XYZ file of C-alpha atoms in Angstrom:
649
model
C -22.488 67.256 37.139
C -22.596 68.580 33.581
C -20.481 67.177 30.894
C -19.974 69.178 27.431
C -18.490 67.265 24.848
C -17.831 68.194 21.016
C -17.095 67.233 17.961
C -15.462 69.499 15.333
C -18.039 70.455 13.039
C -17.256 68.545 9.512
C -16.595 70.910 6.469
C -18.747 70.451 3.637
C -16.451 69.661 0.718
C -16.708 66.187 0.985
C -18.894 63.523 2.443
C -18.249 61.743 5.594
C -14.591 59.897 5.375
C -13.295 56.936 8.374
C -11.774 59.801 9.840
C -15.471 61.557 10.345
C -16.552 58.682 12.071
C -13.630 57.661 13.928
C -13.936 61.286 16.240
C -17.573 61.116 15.911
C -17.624 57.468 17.594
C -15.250 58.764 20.048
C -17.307 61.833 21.035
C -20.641 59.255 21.086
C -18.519 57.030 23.363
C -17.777 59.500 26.087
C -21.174 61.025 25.804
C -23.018 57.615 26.668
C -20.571 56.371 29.131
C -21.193 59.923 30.655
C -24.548 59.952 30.535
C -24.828 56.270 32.473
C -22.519 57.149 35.394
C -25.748 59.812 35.942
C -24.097 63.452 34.431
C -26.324 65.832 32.971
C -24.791 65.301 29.408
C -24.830 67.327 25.963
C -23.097 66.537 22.870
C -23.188 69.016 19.770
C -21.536 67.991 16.287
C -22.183 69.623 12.451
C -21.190 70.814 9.660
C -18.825 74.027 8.945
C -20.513 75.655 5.983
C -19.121 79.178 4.930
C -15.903 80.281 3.083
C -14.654 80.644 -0.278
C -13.598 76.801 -0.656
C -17.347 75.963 -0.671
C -18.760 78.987 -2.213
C -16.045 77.854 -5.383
C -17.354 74.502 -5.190
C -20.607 74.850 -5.393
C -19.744 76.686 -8.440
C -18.478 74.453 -9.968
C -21.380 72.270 -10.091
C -23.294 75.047 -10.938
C -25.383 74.993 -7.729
C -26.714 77.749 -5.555
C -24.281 77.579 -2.263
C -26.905 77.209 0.447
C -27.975 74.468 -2.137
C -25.040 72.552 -2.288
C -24.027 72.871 1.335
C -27.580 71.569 2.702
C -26.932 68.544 0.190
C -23.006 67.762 2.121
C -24.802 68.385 5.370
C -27.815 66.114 4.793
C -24.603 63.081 4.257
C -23.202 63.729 7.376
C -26.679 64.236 9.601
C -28.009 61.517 8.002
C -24.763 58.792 8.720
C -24.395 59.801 12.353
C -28.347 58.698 12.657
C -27.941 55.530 11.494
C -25.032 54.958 13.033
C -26.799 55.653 16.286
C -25.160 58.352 17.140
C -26.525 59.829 20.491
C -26.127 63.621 19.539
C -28.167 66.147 21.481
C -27.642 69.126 18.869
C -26.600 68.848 15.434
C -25.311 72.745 14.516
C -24.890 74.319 10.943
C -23.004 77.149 10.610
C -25.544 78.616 8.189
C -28.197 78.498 11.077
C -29.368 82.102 12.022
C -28.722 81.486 15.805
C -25.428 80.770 15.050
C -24.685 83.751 12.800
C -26.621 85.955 15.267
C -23.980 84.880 18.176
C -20.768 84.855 16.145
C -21.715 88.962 15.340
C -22.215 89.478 19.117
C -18.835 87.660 19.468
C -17.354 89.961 17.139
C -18.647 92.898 18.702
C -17.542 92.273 22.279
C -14.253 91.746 20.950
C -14.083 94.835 19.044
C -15.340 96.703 21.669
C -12.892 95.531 24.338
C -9.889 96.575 21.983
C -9.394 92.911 20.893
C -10.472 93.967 16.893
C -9.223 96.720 15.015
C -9.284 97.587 11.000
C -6.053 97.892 8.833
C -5.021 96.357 5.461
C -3.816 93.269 4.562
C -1.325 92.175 2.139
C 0.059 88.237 2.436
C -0.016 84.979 0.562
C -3.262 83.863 1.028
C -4.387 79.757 0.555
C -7.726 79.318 -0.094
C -7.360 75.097 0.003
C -6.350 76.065 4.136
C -8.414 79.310 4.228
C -5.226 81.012 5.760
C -2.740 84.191 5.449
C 0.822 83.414 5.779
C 4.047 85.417 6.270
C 6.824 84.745 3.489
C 8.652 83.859 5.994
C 6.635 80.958 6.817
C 5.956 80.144 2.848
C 7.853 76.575 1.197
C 9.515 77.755 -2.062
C 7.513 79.429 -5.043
C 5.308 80.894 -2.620
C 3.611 77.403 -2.091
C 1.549 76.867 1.383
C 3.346 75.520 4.384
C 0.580 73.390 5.674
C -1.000 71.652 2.010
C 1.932 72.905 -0.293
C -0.395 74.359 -2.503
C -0.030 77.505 -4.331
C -0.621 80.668 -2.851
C -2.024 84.133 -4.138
C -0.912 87.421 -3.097
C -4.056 89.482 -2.060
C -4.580 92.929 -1.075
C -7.403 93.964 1.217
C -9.029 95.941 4.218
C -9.712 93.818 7.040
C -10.205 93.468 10.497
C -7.783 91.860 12.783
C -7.782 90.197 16.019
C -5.070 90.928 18.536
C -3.938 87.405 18.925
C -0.297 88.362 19.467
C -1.564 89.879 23.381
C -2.379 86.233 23.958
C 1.107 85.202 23.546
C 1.625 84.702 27.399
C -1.558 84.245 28.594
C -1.961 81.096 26.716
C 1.794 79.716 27.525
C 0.699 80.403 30.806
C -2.546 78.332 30.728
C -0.865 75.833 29.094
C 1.520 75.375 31.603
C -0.803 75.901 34.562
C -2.941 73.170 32.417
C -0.796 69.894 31.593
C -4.254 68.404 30.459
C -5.560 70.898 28.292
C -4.262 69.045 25.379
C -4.549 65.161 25.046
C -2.180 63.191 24.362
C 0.108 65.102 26.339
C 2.726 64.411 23.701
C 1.004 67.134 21.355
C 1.558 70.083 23.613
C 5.530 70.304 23.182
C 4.427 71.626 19.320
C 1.741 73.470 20.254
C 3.796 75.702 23.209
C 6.414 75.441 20.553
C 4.272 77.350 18.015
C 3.221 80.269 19.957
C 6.988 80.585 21.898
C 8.351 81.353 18.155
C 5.710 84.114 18.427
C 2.004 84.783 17.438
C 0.929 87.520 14.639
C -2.464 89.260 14.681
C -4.731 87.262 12.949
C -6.822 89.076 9.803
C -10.192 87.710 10.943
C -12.546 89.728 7.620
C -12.361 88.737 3.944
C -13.806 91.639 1.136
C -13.064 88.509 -1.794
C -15.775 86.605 -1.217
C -19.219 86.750 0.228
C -20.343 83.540 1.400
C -20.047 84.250 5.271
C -21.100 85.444 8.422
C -21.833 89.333 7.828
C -20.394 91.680 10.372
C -22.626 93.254 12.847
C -24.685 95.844 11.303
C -23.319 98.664 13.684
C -20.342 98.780 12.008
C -21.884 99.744 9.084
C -19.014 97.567 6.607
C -21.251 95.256 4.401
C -18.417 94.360 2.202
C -16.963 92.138 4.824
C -17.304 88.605 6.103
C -16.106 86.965 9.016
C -12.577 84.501 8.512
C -14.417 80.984 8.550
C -12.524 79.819 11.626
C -13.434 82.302 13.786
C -17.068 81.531 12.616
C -16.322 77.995 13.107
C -15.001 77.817 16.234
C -17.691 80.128 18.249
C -20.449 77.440 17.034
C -18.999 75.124 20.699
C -21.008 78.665 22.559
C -23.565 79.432 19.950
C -25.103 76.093 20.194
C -25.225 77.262 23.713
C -27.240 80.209 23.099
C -24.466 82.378 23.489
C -25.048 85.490 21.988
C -29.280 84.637 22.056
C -31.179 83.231 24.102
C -27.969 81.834 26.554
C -30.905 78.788 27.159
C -27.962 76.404 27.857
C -24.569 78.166 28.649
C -24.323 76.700 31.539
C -23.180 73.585 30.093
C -19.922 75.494 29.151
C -17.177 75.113 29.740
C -16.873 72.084 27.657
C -15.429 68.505 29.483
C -14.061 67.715 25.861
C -13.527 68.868 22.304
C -12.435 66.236 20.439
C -10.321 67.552 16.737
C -7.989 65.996 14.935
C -4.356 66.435 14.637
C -4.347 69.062 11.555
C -6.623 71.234 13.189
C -5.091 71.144 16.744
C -3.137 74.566 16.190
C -6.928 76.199 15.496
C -8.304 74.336 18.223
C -5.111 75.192 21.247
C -4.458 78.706 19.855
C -6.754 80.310 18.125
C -9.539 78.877 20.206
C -8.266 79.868 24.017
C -7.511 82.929 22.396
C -10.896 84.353 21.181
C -12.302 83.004 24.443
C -9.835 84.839 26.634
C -10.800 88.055 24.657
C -14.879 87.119 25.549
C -14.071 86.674 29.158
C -15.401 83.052 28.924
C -13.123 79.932 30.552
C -11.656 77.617 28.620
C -12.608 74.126 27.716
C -10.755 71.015 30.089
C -9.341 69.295 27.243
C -9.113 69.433 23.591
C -8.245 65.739 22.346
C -6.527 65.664 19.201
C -6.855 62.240 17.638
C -4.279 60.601 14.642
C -4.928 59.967 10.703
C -5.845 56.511 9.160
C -4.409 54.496 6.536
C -5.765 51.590 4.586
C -3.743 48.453 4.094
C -0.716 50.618 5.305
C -0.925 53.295 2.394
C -2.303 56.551 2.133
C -5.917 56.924 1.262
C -6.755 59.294 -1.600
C -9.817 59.491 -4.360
C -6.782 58.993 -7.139
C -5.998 55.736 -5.140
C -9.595 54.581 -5.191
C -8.623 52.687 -1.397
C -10.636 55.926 -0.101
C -12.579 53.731 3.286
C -16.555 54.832 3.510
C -17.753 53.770 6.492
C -21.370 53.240 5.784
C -19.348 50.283 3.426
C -17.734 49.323 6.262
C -21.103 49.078 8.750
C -22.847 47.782 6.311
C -20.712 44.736 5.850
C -19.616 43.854 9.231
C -21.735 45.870 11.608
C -21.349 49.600 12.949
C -20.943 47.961 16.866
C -18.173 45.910 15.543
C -16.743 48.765 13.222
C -16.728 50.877 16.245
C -15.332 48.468 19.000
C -12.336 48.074 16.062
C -11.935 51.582 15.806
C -11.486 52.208 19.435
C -9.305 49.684 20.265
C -6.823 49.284 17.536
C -5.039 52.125 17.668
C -4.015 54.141 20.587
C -5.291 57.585 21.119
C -3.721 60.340 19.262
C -1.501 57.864 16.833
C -2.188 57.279 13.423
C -4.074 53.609 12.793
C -4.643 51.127 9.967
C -7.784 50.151 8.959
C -7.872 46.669 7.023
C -10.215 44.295 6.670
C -7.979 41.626 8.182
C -7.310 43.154 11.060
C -11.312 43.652 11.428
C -11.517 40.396 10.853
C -9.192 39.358 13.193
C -10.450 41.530 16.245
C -14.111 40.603 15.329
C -12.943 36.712 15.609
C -10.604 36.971 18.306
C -12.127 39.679 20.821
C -15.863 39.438 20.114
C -16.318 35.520 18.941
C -13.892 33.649 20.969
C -13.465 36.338 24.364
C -16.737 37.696 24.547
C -19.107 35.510 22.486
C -18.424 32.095 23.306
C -18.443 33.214 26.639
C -21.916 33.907 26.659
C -22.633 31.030 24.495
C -21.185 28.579 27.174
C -23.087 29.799 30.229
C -26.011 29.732 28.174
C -25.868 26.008 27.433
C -24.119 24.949 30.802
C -27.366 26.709 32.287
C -30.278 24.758 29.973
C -28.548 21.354 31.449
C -27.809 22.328 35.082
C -30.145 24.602 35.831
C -33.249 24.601 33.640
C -31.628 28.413 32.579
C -32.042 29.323 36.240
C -28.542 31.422 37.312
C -28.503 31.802 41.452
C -26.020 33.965 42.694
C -26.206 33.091 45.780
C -22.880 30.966 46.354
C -21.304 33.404 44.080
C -19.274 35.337 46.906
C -18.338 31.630 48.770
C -16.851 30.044 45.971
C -14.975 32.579 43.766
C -14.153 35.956 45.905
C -10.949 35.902 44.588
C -12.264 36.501 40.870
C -14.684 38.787 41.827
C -12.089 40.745 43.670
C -9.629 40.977 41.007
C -12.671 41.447 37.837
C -13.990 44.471 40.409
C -10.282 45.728 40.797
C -10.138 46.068 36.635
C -13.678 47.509 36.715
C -12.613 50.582 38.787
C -9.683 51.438 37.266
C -11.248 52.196 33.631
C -12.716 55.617 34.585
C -9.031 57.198 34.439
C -8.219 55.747 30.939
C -11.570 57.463 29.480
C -10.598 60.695 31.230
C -7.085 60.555 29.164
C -8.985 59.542 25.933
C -7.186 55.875 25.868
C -9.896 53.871 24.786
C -7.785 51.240 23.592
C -6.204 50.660 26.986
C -10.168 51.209 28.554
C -11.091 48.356 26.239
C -7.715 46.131 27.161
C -8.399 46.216 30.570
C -11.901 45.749 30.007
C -11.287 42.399 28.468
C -9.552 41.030 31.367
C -12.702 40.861 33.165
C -13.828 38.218 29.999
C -10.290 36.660 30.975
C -11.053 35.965 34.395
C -14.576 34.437 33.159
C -13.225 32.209 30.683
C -10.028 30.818 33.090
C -13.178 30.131 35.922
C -14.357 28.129 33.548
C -11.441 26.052 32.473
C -10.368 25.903 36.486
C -13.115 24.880 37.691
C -15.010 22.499 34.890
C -18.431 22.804 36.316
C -19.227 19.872 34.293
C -16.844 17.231 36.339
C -18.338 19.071 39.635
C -21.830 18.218 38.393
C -21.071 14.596 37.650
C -19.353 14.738 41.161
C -22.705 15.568 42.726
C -20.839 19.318 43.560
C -24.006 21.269 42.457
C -23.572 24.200 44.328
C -20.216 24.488 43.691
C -21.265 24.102 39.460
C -23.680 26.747 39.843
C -21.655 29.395 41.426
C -19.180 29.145 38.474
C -21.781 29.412 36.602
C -23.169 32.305 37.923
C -19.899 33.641 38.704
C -19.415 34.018 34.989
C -22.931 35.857 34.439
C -22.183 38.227 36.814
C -18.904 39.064 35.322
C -20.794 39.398 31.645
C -22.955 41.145 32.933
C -20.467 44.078 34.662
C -18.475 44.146 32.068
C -21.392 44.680 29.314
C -22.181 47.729 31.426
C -18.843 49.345 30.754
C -19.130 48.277 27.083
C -22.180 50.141 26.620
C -20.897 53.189 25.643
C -18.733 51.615 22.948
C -21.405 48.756 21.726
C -24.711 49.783 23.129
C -27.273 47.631 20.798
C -24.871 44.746 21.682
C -24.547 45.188 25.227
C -28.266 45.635 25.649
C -29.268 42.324 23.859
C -26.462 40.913 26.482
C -27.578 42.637 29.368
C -31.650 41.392 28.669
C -30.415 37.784 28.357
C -29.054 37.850 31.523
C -32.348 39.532 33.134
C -31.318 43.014 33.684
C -31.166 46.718 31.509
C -27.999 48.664 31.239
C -28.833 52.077 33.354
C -27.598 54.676 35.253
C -28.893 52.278 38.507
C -27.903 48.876 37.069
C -24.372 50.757 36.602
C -24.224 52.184 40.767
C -25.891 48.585 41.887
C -23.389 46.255 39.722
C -20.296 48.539 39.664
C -19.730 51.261 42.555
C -21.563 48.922 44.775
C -20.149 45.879 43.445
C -23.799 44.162 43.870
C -24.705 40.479 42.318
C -27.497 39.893 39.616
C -30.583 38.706 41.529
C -31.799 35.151 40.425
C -32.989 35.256 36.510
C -33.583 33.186 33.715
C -31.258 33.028 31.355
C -32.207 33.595 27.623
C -31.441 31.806 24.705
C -30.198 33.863 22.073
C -28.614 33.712 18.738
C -24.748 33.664 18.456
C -24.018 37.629 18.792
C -20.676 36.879 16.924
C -20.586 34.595 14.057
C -16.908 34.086 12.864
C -15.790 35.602 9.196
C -13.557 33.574 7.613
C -13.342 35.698 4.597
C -13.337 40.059 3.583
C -16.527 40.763 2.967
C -15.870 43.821 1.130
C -14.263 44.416 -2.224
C -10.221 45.127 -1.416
C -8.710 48.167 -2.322
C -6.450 48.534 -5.259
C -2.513 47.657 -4.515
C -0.206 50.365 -4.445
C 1.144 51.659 -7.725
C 4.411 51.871 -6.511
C 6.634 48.911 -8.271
C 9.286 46.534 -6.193
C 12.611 47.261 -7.672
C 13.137 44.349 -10.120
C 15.251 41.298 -8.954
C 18.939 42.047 -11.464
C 20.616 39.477 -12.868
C 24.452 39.950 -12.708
C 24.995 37.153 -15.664
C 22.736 37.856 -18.882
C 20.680 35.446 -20.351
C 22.420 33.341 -23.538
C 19.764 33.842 -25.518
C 19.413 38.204 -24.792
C 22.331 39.481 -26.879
C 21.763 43.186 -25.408
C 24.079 44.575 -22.824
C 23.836 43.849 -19.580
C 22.325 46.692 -17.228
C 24.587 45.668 -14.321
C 27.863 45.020 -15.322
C 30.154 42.002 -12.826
C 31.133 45.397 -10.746
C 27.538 45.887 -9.603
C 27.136 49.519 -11.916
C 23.373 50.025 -12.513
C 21.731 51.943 -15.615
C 20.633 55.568 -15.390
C 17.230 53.943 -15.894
C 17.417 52.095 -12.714
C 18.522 54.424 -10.619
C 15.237 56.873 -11.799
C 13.111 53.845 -10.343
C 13.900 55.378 -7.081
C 12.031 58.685 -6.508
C 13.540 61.095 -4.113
C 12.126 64.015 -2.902
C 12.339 67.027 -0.999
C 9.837 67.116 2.359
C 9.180 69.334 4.768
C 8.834 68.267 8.487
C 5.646 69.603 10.048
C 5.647 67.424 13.297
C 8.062 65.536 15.144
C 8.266 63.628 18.552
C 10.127 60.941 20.183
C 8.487 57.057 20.337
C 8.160 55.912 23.406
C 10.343 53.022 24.648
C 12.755 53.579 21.718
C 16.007 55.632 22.415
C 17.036 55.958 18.324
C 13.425 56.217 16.509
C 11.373 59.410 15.645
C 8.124 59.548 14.669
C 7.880 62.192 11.883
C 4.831 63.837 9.860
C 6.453 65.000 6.465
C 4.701 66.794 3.553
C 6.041 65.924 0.349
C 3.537 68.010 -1.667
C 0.589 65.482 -1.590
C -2.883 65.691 -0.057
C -1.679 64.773 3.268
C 1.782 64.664 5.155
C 3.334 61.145 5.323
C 4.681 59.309 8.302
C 8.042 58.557 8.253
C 9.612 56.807 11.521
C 13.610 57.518 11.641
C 16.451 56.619 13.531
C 17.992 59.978 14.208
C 17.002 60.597 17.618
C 20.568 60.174 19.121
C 21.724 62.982 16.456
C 18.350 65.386 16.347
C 16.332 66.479 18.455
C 12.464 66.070 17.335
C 12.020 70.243 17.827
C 15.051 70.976 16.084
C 13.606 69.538 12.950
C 10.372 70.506 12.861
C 10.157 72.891 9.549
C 13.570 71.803 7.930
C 13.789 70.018 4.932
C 14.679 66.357 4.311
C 15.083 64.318 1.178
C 13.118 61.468 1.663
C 12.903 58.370 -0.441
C 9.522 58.123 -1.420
C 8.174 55.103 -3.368
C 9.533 52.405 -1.051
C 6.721 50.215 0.223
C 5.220 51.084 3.946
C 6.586 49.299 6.374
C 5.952 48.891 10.196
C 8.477 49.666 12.875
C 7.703 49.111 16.241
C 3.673 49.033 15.386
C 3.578 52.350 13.657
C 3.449 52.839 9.839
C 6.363 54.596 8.256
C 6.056 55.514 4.732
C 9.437 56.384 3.543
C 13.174 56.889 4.386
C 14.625 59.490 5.076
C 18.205 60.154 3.621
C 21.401 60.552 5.701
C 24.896 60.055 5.550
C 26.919 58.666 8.680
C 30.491 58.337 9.364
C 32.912 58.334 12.503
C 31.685 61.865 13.389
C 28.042 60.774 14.080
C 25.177 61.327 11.267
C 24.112 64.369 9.460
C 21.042 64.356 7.070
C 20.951 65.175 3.500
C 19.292 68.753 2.493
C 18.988 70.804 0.224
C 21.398 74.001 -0.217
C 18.096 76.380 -0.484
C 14.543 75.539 0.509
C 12.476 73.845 -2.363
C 9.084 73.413 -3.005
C 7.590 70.321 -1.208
C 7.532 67.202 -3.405
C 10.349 68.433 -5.966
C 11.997 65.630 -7.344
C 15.685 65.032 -6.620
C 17.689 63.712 -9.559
């Protein structure tokens, strides 16, 4: 079988963020746990290089723009390889095979009907690279995905006929529940196009840092929009359009995005392949954002998290097993050092280490490191039953992208281990002259290490291998058919003694980020002091100051996503811009008075310097403000839309 799995490629006006490597570890993950259940496996991941963002930048810092994007794209390359990351291609968008088969795209698609010329006149954001209606535009013209300011341009262009996809793809979508993962994010998507899709200006005359249309048209002014030359890079890497060496990879298993560039990804994307004639991809995954210390992370902030830091510190196996299991797939997560600390200690040391550790020595005084596991099947069928039960369930959890619930059930196999050994003490059966029965405990608990470090691979591969040669064997495609689908015992070994894979950290090992600059409202005192002759700023009939009442900043946001929590009948989770680099999450307790689509592009006035706070496991980073009485709850707007992030005083 052959298994095509993507990244997005990574634009270059910035190095390599958490976020970077939290898809990129994702996409590695199912790409090695692919490749050692025996598919025929390729995974591609970049860099996006063209547009008038980067052609601005580089600029800026006075550098030629092939210059200054070879210098982002270098960062990235060069992190993913010493992370380990086990990419088969790694595609620019400046490579002349690439440029070569986004022209041939173009052409089919002009020649089928799909592209025609006209002029263009919208509110254009160059921060989002995007035309917008008015109708869709915040106040003042501002964007309504980054709440920048937008400039009115003028132009000829070429446009694709992406409103003649309006059906097809609600039709796909609903003949496809798992196109898009987590199933929760296709209610907005469908939502999207049912409120109706424009055609979609796909040439820019403003700039020239692009893709170049295909000579035959004879227009050198214009260049291609930088998503449709973004997005064709999952078939040029392919060939498509060249040489065609490996198309038959396509279509992809999984493109993994995340959640701000899922409308690209389950609209735009179909779309242009519908209009090439080429199937679409299984599933696009569209993962969450991450925090720091429960705040938003910004350059400003200086609590930005680089994960070559991070590795560096504690370990890119460890960084990664964190990663994957601490936050469920498609939800925003927190990264702190703490809670690394914490899962390092708790899962890897105590579960996983120790376990190892104690076979180890229980083996140099029983056995002379000789493991048998012969009695294995006499003595403890029940635990081998119910670790083997666990092991053959995990397969559906990576098809839905849940790695955190793969890794959860994973570590019940470790469970089972480390009960054995409490339940059965091999060391008062060895002073009872119960050899055997020691020895199969003993080698019970090998053979569970050792299945379960075969379905850790993909996650912790250096790890897992230094696991799986102490216990006499190498993680491959026929160690995984012999100890997994066939449910097979190790053969007699010797054990090796290694070093502790886990030592505990007590302590961070990396410099904290700053605090949050927002203040906690000061503690009033209703009496004044004797000694402060001044007036009181709260009087005995609890008035406060006009001062006090600016130290709570309210402003107006604009609801981009919304959908219900699970297991909670009152709470929404909400995604609200207020004007800054990235929407906040709010969680509310309207869901018994609003329904998450009705809100999604209103405006709220949100409370937004109150400290983050966690409800129910998720972050929420403000309040949002409403008014309640015997009639039920109705929020507070304003009269006429305002400009995300205006102040309400």
């Amino acid at each position: 079988m052959k298994n095509y799995i993507t990244t997005p490629i990574y634009y270059v006006n910035g190095e390599a963020h958490i976020g970077h490597a939290y898809t990129t570890f994702i996409a590695d993950t199912l790409a090695r746990h692919s490749r050692l259940i025996g598919n025929e496996t390729y995974f591609l991941t970049g860099t996006d290089e063209h547009g008038q963002k980067i052609e601005e930048a580089a600029k800026n810092l006075s550098k030629p723009t092939q210059q200054f994007a070879d210098e982002i794209s270098a960062t990235f390359r060069n992190l993913w390889d010493e992370f380990n990351i086990s990419y088969d291609q790694f595609i620019r968008t400046t490579d002349e095979t690439h440029k070569k088969g986004v022209q041939a795209a173009f052409l089919k698609m002009y020649e089928n009907g799909d592209i025609y010329k006209d002029f263009y006149e919208g509110n254009y954001c160059v921060s989002c690279e995007t035309f917008f209606p008015e109708s869709q535009l915040m106040d003042g013209g501002c964007c309504p995905d980054c709440g920048r300011a937008t400039t009115i341009v003028k132009e000829e262009s070429y446009f694709f006929r992406l409103s003649k996809y309006e059906k097809p793809l609600l039709d796909y979508y609903d003949a496809h529940p798992e196109f898009i993962l987590p199933k929760s994010r296709r209610n907005e998507v469908i939502s999207f196009v049912k409120g109706g899709l424009n055609d979609l200006s796909v040439t820019r005359t403003s700039f020239s840092w692009g893709v170049h249309l295909p000579e035959s048209l004879n227009e050198p002014k214009h260049v291609m929009y930088v998503w449709l030359d973004a997005l064709m890079n999952y078939v040029t890497a392919l060939g498509y359009g060249s040489d065609e060496a490996k198309m038959e990879f396509w279509p992809a298993n999984t493109q993994l995005v995340g959640k701000d560039i899922l409308r690209f990804h389950a609209i735009y994307w179909p779309a242009f392949l519908m209009s090439l004639d080429l199937p679409l991809p299984k599933h696009i995954g569209a993962h969450g954002w991450w925090t720091r210390d429960g705040e938003k992370m910004s350059k400003s902030k200086g609590n930005v998290v680089d994960p070559r830091e991070v590795s560096k510190h504690y370990g890119v196996e460890n960084f990664r097993y964190f990663m994957m299991r601490e936050v469920p797939f498609g939800q925003d997560g927190d990264f702190s050092q703490r809670a690394l600390i914490d899962r390092m200690n708790s899962d890897l040391s105590n579960d996983l280490g120790n376990l190892l550790n104690r076979i180890i020595g229980m083996s140099e005084k029983y056995s002379d490191f000789v493991i048998d596991s012969g009695n294995v099947q006499q003595y403890h069928s029940r635990e081998l039953n119910d670790a083997h039960t666990i092991l053959d369930s995990l397969g559906a959890y990576l098809g839905e992208l849940q790695l955190h619930r793969y890794l959860e059930e994973l570590w019940k196999v470790f469970t089972i281990g480390n009960k054995a050994i409490e339940e059965h003490a091999p060391w008062v059966k060895i002073k009872e002259g119960r050899n055997d029965e020691a020895l199969a405990t003993v080698a019970l608990v090998a053979n569970l290490l050792a299945k379960a470090s075969v379905m850790l691979h993909s996650i912790m591969p250096s790890t897992t291998a230094t696991i799986a040669d102490a216990l006499g064997f190498e993680i491959t495609t026929q160690s995984y058919n012999e100890l997994i689908l066939n449910k097979a015992l190790l053969k007699t070994f010797v054990i090796k003694k290694i070093p502790p894979l886990f030592p505990r950290v007590e302590e961070p090992l990396m410099q904290e980020a700053p605090k949050a600059m927002i203040e906690e409202t000061p503690k009033i005192d209703i009496k004044p002091k004797s000694e402060d002759k001044k007036e009181s700023t709260v009087s005995l009939d609890g008035l406060i100051s006009i001062d006090q009442f600016f130290q709570t900043s309210i402003k107006i946001g604009t609801v981009l996503e919304a959908e219900e929590v699970p297991k909670s009948s009152k709470l929404l989770k909400l995604q609200v811009d207020l004007g800054e680099e990235s929407p906040r999450q709010i969680i509310a307790g309207i869901r018994e008075y609003y329904s998450a689509e009705s809100l999604v592009g209103t405006q709220v006035c949100v409370v937004a310097n109150l400290k983050p706070a966690k409800l129910m496991g998720m972050l929420s980073e403000g309040m949002i403000l409403a008014a309640k009485d015997a009639e039920g709850l109705s929020l507070i707007r304003p009269e006429k839309p305002r400009t995300s992030g205006s102040s309400v005083g």
